[in-house]
mmCIF file of C-alpha atoms in Angstrom:
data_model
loop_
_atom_site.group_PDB
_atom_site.id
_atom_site.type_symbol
_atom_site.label_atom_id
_atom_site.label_comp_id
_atom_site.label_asym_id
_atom_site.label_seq_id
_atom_site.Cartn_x
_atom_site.Cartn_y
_atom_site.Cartn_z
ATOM 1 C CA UNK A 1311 0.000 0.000 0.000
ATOM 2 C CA UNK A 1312 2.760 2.101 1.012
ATOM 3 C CA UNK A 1313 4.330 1.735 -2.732
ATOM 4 C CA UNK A 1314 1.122 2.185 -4.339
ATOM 5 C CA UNK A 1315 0.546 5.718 -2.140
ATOM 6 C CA UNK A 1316 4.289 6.507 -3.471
ATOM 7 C CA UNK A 1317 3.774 5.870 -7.126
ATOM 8 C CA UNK A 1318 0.405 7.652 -6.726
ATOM 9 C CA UNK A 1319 2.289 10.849 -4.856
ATOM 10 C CA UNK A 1320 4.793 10.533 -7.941
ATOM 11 C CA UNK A 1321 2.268 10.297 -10.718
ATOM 12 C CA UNK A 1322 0.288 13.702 -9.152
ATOM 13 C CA UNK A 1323 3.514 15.342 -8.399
ATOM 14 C CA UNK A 1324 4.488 14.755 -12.589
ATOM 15 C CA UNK A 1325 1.247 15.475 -13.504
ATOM 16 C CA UNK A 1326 0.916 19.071 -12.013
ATOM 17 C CA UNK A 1327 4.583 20.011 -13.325
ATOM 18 C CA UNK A 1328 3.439 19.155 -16.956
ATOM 19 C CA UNK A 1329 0.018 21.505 -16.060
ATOM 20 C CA UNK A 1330 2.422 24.338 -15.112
ATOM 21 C CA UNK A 1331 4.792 23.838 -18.009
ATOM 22 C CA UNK A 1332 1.535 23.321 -20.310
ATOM 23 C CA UNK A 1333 1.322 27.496 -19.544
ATOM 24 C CA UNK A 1334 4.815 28.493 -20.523
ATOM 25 C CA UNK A 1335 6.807 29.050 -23.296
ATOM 26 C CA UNK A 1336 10.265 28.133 -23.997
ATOM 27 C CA UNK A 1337 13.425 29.555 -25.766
ATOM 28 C CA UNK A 1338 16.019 27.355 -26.010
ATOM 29 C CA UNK A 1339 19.112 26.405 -27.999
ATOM 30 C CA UNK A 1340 23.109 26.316 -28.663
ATOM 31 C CA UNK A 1341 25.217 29.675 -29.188
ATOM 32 C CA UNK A 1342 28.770 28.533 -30.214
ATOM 33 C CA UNK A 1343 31.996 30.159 -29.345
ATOM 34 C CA UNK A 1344 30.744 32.072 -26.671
ATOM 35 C CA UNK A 1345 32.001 30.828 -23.369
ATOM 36 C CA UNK A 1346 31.640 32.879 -20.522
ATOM 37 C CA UNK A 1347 29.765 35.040 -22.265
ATOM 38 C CA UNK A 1348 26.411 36.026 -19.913
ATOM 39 C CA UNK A 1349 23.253 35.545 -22.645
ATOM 40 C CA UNK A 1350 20.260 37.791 -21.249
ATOM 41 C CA UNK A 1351 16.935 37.012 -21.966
ATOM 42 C CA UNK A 1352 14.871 39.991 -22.209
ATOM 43 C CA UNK A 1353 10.926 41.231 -22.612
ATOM 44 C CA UNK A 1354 10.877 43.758 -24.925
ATOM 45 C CA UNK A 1355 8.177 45.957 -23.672
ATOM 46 C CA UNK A 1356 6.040 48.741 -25.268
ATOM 47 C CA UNK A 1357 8.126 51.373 -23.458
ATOM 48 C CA UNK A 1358 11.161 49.770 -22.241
ATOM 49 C CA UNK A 1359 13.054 46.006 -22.351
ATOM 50 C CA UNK A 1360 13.363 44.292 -19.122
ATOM 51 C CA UNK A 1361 15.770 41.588 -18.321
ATOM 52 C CA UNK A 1362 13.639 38.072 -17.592
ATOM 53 C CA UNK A 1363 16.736 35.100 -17.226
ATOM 54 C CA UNK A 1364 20.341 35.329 -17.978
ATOM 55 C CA UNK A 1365 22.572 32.304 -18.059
ATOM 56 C CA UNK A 1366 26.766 32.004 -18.292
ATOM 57 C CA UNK A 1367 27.370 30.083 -21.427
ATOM 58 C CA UNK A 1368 29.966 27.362 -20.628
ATOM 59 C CA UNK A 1369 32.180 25.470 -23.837
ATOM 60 C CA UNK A 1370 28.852 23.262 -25.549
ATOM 61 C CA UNK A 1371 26.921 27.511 -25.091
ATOM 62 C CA UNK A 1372 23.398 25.501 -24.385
ATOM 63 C CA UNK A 1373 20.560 27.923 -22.831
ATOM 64 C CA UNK A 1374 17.225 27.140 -22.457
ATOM 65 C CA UNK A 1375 14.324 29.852 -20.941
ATOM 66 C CA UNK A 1376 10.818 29.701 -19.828
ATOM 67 C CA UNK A 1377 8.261 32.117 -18.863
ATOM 68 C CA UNK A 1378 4.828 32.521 -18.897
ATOM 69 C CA UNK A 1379 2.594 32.347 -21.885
ATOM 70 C CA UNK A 1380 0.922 35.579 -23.102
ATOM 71 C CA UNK A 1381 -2.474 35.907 -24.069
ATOM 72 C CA UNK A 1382 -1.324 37.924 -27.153
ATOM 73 C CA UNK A 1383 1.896 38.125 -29.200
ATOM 74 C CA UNK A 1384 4.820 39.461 -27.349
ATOM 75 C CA UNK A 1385 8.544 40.172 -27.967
ATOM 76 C CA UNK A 1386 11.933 39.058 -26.418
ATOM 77 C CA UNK A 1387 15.086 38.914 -27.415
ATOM 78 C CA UNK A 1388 18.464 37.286 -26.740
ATOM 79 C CA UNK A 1389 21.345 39.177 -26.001
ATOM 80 C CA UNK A 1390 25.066 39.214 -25.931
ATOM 81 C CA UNK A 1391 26.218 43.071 -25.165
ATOM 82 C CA UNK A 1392 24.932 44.448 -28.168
ATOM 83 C CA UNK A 1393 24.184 41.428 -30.082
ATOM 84 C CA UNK A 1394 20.871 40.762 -30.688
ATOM 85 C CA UNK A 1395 17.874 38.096 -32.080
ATOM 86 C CA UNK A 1396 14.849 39.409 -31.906
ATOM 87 C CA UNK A 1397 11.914 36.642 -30.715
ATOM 88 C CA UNK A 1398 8.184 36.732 -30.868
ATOM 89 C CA UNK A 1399 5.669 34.848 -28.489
ATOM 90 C CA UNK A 1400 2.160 33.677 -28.924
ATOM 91 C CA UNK A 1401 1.498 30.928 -26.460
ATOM 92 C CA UNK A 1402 3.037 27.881 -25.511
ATOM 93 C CA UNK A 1403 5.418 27.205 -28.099
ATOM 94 C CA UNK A 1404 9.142 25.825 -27.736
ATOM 95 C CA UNK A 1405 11.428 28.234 -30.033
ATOM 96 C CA UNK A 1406 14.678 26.916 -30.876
ATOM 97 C CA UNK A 1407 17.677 28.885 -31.806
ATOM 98 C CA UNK A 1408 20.648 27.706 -33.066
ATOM 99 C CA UNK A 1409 23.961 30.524 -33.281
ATOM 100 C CA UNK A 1410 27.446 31.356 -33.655
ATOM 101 C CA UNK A 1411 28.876 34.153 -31.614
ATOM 102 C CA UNK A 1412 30.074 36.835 -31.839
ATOM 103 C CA UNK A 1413 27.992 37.696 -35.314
ATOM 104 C CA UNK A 1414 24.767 35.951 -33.651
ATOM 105 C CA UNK A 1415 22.918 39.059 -34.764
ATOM 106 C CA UNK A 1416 22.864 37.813 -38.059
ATOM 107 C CA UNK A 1417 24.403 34.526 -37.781
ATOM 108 C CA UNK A 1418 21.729 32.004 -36.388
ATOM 109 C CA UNK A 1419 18.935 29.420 -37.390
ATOM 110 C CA UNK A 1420 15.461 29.534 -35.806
ATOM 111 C CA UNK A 1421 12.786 26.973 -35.625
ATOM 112 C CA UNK A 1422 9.420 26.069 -33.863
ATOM 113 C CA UNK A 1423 7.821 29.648 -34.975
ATOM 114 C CA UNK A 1424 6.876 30.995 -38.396
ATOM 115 C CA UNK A 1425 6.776 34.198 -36.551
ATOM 116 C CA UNK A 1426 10.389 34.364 -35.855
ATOM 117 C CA UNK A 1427 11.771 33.200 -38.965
ATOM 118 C CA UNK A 1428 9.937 36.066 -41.002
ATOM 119 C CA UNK A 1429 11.607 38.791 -38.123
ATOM 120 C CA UNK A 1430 14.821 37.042 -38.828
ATOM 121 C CA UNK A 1431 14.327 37.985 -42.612
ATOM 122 C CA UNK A 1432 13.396 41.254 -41.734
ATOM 123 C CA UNK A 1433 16.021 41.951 -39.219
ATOM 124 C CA UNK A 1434 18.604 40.889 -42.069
ATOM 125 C CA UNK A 1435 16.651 43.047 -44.779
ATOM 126 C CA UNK A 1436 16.938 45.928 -42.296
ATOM 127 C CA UNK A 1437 21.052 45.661 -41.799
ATOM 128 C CA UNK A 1438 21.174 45.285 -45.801
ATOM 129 C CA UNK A 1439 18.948 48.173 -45.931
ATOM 130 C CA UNK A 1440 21.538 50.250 -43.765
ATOM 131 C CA UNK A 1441 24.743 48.776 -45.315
ATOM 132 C CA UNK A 1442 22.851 50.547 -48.767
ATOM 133 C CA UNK A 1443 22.062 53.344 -47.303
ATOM 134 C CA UNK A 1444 25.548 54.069 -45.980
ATOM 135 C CA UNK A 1445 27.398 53.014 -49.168
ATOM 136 C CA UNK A 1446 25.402 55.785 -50.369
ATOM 137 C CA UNK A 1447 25.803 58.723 -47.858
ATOM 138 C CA UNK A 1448 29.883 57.559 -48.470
ATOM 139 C CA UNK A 1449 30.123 57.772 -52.261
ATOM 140 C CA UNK A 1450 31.944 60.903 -52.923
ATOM 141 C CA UNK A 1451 31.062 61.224 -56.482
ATOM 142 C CA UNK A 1452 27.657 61.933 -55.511
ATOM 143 C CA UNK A 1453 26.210 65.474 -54.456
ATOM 144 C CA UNK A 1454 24.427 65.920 -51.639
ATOM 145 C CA UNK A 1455 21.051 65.911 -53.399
ATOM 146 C CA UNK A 1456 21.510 63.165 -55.175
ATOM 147 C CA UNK A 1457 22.495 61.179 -52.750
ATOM 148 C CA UNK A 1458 19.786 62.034 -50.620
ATOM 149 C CA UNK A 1459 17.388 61.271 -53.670
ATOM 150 C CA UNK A 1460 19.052 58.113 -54.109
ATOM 151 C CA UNK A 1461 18.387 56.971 -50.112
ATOM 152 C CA UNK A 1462 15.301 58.526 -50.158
ATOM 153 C CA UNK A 1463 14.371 55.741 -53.372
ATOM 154 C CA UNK A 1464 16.003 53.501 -51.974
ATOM 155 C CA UNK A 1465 13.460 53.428 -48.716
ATOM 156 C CA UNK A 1466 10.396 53.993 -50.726
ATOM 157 C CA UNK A 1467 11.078 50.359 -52.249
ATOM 158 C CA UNK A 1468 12.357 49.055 -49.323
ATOM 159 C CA UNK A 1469 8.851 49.756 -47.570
ATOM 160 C CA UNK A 1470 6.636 48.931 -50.591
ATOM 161 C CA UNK A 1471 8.170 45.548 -50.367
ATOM 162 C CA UNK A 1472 7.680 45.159 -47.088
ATOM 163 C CA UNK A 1473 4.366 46.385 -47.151
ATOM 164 C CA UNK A 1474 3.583 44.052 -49.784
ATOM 165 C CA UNK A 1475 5.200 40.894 -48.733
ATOM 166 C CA UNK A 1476 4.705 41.585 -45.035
ATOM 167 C CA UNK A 1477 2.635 43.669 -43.258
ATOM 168 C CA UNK A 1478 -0.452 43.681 -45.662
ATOM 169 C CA UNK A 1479 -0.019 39.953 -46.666
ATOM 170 C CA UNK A 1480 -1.104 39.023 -42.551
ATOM 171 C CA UNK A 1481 -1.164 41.773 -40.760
ATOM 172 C CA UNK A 1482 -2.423 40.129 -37.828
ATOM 173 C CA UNK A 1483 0.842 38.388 -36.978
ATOM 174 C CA UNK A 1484 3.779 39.125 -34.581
ATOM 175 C CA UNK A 1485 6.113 40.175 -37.246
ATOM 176 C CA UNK A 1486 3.575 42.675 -39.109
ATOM 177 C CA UNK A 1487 3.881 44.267 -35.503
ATOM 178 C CA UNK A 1488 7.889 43.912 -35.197
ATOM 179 C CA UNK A 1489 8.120 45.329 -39.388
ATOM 180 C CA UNK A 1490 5.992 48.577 -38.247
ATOM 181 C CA UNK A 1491 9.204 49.241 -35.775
ATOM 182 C CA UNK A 1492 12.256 48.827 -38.078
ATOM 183 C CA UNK A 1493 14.434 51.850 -38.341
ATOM 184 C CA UNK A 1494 17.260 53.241 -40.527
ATOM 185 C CA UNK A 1495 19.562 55.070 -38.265
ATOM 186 C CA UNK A 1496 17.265 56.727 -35.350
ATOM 187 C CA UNK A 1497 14.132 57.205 -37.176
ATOM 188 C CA UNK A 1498 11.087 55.184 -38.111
ATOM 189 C CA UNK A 1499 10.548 54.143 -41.297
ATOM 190 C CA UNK A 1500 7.364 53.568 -40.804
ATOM 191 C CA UNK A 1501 6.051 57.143 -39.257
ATOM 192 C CA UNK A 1502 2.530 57.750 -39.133
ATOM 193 C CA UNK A 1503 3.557 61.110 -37.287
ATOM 194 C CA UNK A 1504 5.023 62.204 -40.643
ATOM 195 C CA UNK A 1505 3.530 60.189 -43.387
ATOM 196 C CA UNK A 1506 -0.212 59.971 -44.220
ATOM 197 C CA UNK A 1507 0.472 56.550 -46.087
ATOM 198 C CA UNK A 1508 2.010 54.914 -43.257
ATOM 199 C CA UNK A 1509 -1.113 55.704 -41.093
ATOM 200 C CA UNK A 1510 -2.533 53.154 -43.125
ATOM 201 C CA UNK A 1511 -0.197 50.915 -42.678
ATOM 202 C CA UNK A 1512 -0.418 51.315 -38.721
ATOM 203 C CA UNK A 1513 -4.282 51.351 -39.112
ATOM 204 C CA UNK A 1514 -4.438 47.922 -40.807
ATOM 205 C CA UNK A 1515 -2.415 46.180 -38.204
ATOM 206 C CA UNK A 1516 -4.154 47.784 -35.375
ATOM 207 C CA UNK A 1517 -7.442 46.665 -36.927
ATOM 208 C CA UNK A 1518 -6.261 43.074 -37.436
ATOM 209 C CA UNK A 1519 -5.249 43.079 -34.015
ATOM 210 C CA UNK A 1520 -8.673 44.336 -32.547
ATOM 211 C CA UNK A 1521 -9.950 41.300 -34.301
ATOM 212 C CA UNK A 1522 -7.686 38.818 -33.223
ATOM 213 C CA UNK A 1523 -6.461 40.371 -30.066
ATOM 214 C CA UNK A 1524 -9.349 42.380 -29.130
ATOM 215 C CA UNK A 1525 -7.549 43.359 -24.895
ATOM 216 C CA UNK A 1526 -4.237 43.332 -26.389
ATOM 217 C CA UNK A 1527 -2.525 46.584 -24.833
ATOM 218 C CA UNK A 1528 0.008 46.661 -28.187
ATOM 219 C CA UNK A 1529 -3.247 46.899 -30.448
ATOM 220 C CA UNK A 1530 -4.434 49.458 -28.349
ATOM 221 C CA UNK A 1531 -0.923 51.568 -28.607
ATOM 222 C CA UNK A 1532 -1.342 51.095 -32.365
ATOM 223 C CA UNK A 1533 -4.648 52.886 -32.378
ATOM 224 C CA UNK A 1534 -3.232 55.561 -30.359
ATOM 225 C CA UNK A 1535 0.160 56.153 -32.906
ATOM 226 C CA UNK A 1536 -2.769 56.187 -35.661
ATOM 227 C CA UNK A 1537 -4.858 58.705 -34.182
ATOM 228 C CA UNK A 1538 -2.064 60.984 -33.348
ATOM 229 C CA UNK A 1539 -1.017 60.849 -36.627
ATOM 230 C CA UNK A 1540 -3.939 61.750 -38.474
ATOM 231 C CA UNK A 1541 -4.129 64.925 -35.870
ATOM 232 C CA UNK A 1542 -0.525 65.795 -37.280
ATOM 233 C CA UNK A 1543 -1.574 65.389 -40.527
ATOM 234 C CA UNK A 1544 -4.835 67.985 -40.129
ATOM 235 C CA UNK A 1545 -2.788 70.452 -38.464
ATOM 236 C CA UNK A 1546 0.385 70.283 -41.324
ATOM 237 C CA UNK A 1547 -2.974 70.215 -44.114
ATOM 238 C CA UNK A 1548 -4.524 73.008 -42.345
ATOM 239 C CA UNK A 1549 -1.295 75.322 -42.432
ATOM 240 C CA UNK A 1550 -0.739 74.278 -46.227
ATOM 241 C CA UNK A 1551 -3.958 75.833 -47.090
ATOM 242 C CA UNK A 1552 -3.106 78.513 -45.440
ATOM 243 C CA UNK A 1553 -2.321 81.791 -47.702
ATOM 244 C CA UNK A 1554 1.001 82.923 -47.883
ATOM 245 C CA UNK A 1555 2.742 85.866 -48.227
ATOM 246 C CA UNK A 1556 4.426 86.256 -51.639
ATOM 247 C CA UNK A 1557 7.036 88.422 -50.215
ATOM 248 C CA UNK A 1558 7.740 86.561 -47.335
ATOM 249 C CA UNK A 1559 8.727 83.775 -49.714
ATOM 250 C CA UNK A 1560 12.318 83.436 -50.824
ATOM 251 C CA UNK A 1561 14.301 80.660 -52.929
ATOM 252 C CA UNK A 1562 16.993 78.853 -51.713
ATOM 253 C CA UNK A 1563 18.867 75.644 -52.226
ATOM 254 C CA UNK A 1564 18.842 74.322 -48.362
ATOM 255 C CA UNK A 1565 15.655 73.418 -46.357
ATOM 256 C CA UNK A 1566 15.163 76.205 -43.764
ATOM 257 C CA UNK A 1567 15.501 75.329 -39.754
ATOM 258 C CA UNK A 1568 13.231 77.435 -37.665
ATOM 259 C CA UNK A 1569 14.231 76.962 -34.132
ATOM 260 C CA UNK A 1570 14.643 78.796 -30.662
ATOM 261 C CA UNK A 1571 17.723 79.280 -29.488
ATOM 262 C CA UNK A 1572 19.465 79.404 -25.777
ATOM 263 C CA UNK A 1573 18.397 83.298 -25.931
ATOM 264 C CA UNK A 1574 14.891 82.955 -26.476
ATOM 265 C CA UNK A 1575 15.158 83.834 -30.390
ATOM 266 C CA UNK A 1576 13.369 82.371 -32.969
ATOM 267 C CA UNK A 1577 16.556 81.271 -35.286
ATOM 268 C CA UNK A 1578 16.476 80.777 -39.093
ATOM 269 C CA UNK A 1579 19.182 78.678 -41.300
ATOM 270 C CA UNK A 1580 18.241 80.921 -44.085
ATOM 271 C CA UNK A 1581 18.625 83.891 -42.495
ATOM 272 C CA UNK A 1582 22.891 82.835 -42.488
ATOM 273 C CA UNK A 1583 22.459 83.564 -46.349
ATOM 274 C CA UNK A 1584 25.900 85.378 -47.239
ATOM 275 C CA UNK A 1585 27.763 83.592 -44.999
ATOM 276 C CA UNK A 1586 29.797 80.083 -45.028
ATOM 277 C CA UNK A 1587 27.834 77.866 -42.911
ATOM 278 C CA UNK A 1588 28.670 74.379 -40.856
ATOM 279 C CA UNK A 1589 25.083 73.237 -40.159
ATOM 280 C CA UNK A 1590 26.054 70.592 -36.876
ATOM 281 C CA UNK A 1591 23.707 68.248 -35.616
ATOM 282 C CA UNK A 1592 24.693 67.717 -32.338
ATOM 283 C CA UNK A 1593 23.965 66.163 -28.471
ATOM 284 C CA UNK A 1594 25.776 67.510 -26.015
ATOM 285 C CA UNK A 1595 25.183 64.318 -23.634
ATOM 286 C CA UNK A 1596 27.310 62.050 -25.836
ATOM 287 C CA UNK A 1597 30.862 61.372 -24.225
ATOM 288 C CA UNK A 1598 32.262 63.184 -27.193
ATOM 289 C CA UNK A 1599 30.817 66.243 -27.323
ATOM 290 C CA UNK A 1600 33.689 68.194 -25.657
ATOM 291 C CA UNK A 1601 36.249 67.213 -27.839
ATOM 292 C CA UNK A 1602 33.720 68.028 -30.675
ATOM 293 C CA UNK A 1603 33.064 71.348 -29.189
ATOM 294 C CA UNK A 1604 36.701 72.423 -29.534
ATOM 295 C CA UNK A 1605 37.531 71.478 -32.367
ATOM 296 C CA UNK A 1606 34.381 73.137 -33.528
ATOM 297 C CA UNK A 1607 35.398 76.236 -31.594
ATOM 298 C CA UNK A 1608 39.196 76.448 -33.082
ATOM 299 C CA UNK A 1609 37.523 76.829 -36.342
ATOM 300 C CA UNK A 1610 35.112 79.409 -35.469
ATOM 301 C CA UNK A 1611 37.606 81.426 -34.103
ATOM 302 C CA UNK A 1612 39.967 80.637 -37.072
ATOM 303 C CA UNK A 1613 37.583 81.627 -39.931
ATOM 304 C CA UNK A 1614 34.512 83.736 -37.776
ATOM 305 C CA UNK A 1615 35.710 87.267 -39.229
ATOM 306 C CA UNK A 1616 35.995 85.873 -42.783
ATOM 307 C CA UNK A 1617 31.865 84.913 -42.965
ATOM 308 C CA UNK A 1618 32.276 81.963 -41.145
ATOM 309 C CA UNK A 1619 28.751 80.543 -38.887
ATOM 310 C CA UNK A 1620 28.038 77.743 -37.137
ATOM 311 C CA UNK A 1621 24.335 76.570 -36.909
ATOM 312 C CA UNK A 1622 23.974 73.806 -34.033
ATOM 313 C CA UNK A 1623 20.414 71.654 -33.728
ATOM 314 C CA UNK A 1624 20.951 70.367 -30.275
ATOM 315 C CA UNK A 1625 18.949 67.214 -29.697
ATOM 316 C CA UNK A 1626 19.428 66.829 -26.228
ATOM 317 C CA UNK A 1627 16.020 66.305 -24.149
ATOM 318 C CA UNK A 1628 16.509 68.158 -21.405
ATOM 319 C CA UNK A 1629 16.382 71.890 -22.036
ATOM 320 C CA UNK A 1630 17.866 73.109 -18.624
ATOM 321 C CA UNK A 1631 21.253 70.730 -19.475
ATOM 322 C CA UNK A 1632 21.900 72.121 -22.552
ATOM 323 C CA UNK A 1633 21.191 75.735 -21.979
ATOM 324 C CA UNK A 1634 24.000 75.262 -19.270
ATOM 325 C CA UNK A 1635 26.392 73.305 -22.146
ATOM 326 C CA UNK A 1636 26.062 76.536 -24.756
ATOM 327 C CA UNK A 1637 25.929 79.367 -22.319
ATOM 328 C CA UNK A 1638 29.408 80.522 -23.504
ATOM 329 C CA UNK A 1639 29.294 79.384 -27.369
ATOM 330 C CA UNK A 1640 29.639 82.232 -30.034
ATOM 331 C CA UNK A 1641 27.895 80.621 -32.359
ATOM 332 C CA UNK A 1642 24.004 79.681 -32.997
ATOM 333 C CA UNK A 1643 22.626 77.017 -30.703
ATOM 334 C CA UNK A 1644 19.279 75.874 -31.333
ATOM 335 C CA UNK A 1645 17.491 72.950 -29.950
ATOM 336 C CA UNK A 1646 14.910 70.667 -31.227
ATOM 337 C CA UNK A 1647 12.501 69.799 -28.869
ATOM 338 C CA UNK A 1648 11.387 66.222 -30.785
ATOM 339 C CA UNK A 1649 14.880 65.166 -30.456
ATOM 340 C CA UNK A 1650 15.772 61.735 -32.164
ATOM 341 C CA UNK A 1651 12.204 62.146 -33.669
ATOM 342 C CA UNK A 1652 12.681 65.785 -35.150
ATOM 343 C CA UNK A 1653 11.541 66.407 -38.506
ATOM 344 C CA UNK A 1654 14.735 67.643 -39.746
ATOM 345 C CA UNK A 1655 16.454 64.471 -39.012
ATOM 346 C CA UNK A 1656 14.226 63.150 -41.317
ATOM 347 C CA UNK A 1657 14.179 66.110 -43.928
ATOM 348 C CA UNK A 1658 18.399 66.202 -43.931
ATOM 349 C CA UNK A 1659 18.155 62.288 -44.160
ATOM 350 C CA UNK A 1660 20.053 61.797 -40.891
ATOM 351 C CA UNK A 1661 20.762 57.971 -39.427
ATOM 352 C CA UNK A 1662 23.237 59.024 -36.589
ATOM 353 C CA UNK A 1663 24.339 61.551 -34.205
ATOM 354 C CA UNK A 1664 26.555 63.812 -34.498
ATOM 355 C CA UNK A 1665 26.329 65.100 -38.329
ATOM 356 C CA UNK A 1666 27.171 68.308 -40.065
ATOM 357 C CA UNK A 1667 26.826 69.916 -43.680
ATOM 358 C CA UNK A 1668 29.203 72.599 -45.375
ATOM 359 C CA UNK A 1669 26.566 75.253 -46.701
ATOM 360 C CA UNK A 1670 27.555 78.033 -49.037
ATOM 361 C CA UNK A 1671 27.408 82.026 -49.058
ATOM 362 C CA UNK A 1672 23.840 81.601 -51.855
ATOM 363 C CA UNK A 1673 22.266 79.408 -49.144
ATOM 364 C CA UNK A 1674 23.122 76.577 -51.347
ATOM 365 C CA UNK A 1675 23.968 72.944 -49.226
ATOM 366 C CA UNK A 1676 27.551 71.659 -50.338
ATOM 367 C CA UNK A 1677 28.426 68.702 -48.835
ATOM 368 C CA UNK A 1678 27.938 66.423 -45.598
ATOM 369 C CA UNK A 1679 30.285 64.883 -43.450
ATOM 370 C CA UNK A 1680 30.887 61.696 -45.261
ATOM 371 C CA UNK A 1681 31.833 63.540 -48.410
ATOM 372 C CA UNK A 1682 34.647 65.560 -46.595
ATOM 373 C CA UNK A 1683 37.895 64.565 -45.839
ATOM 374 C CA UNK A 1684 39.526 68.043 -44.593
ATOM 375 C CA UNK A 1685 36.493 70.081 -43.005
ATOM 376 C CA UNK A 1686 39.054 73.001 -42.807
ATOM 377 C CA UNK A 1687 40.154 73.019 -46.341
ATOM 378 C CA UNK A 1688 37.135 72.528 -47.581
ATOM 379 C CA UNK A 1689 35.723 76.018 -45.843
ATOM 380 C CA UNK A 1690 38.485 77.786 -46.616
ATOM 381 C CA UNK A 1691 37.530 76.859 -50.452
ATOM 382 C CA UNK A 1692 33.858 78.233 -49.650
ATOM 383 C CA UNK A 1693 34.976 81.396 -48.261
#
């Protein structure tokens, strides 16, 4: 009797650990040539990532995770410092991942989920999307314009395709969600705040996901990105119509920045006209910035009397911090409120932080940074 109680105790004791694990999900596999190396496994949240598991690789690199399930699809990732595969979650499901540090990033096989596979092809898309995109900004036979153009073409097929092939094709799906996010440098390619079209986009996967997630709090933040970008849209349609003032209107070969600067003035680009200008894009919380500040000031005070102006677009959220950093600069420092989401970033075709453009006495924009090899030569040619 004693034995039978046993077996019996055993038998229940099995039985409830295969109910619990019957709730969870699991994320397991091998990451070669990584020993030592501590792999985090992280929930990537709406509005920040937090850190579930992390395990110490030893020689064979075998991991496995649990947590669990979600009632609606929801993102992790594995990480090695800044190496990264991006997982989705819709239930139970065991997702297997097989890589090779320390390229895992790009390097690894996934199976057990549909879901992740596509986000692996559009995680690579997105790098070879970049890697164009920089090839691009770095040709030096190109002008400015063109190369802009050129970037700017090159992203309009790279979202009609994924559009296309992705997003419209199931747009109820985990990676319809993850392709709405990608990014080319640090801004959205997808931006309903900027782009009537790609509220659409955001409006078609937020429906889908009312339907097949109707509590899901990331269908719900959908809706809200949607909404706020039709109000953007109505207010930028609404000033359009407005009339304009034929002589307040004035041609000139570089998009004008309107911002206020660390005085309280309203600041325009165009208003430099007649003099040599280094447009800077700039955030003064970067470890860099005071090295980039003097070298920045040596020129001023090199070439200032000849027509020489800096324009800075400070990026920096807090206002306070960087009224304190330009207190004592000669030149103009604006700041853009929006940050890594300002308009201009988008307008000048900007993927990272700091950048700067040589513009000339007509108003007329000359060159960016990658196109420069001797930023002192080349305003000295200008002036």
């Amino acid at each position: 009797m004693k034995n039978f109680w046993k077996a019996a105790v055993v038998i229940l004791a099995a039985t409830t650990i295969a109910s619990c694990d019957n709730n969870k999900f699991h994320v397991e596999g091998q990451i070669a040539n990584a020993k030592d190396s501590v792999l985090y496994f992280e929930n990537v949240g709406i509005e920040q990532v937090n850190v579930l598991d992390s395990v110490k690789l030893d020689e064979d690199g075998q991991f496995s995770f649990s947590d669990a399930a979600p009632t609606a699809p929801e993102f992790y990732r594995l990480r090695i410092s800044d190496q990264i595969i991006n997982v989705s979650i819709d239930s139970t499901e065991t997702v297997t991942i097989q890589a090779q540090y320390p390229q895992m990033a790009t390097n690894y096989e996934v199976s057990g989920s549909d879901n992740c596979q596509k986000i692996k092809e559009l995680a690579l898309r997105q790098i070879d999307l970049h890697k164009q995109a920089m090839a691009i900004q770095q040709n030096t036979e190109l002008g400015v314009d063109e190369a802009n153009d050129s970037i700017l073409k090159l992203i309009d097929i790279y979202k009609q395709d994924i559009k296309t092939n992705y997003i419209f094709k199931e747009p109820m799906k985990a990676y319809s969600y993850f392709a709405l996010f990608q990014t080319l440098g640090n801004w959205l390619l997808f931006n309903p705040r900027s782009n009537k079209d790609d509220i659409k986009v955001f409006a078609a996967v937020a429906t889908s996901w009312d339907t097949y997630y109707p509590h899901a709090e990331r269908g719900q933040n959908l809706h809200n990105i949607a909404i706020e970008g039709m109000k953007n849209q109505r207010i930028v349609e609404e000033q359009q119509n407005q009339t304009i003032d034929a002589s307040k209107v004035s041609e000139a070969g570089v998009l004008d920045i309107a911002l206020t600067d660390n005085k309280g003035q309203v600041r325009h680009l165009t208003d430099l006209k007649g003099k040599v200008v280094l447009l800077d894009f700039h955030v003064f919380a970067l470890k860099d910035s005071p090295a980039r500040i003097l070298m920045l000031r040596e020129l001023y005070n090199k070439y200032q009397a000849q027509g020489f102006e800096v324009y800075q677009v400070s990026l920096d959220p807090d206002e306070h911090f960087w009224k304190q950093q330009t207190a004592a600069l000669p030149w103009v420092s604006v700041r853009d409120a929006d940050g890594v989401q300002s308009q201009q970033l988008l307008l000048y075709n900007i993927q990272s932080i700091p950048e700067f453009f040589l513009i000339d006495r007509g108003n007329n924009l000359v060159k960016r940074s990658a196109q420069i090899k001797d930023l002192e030569a080349e305003i000295r040619k200008l002036l």
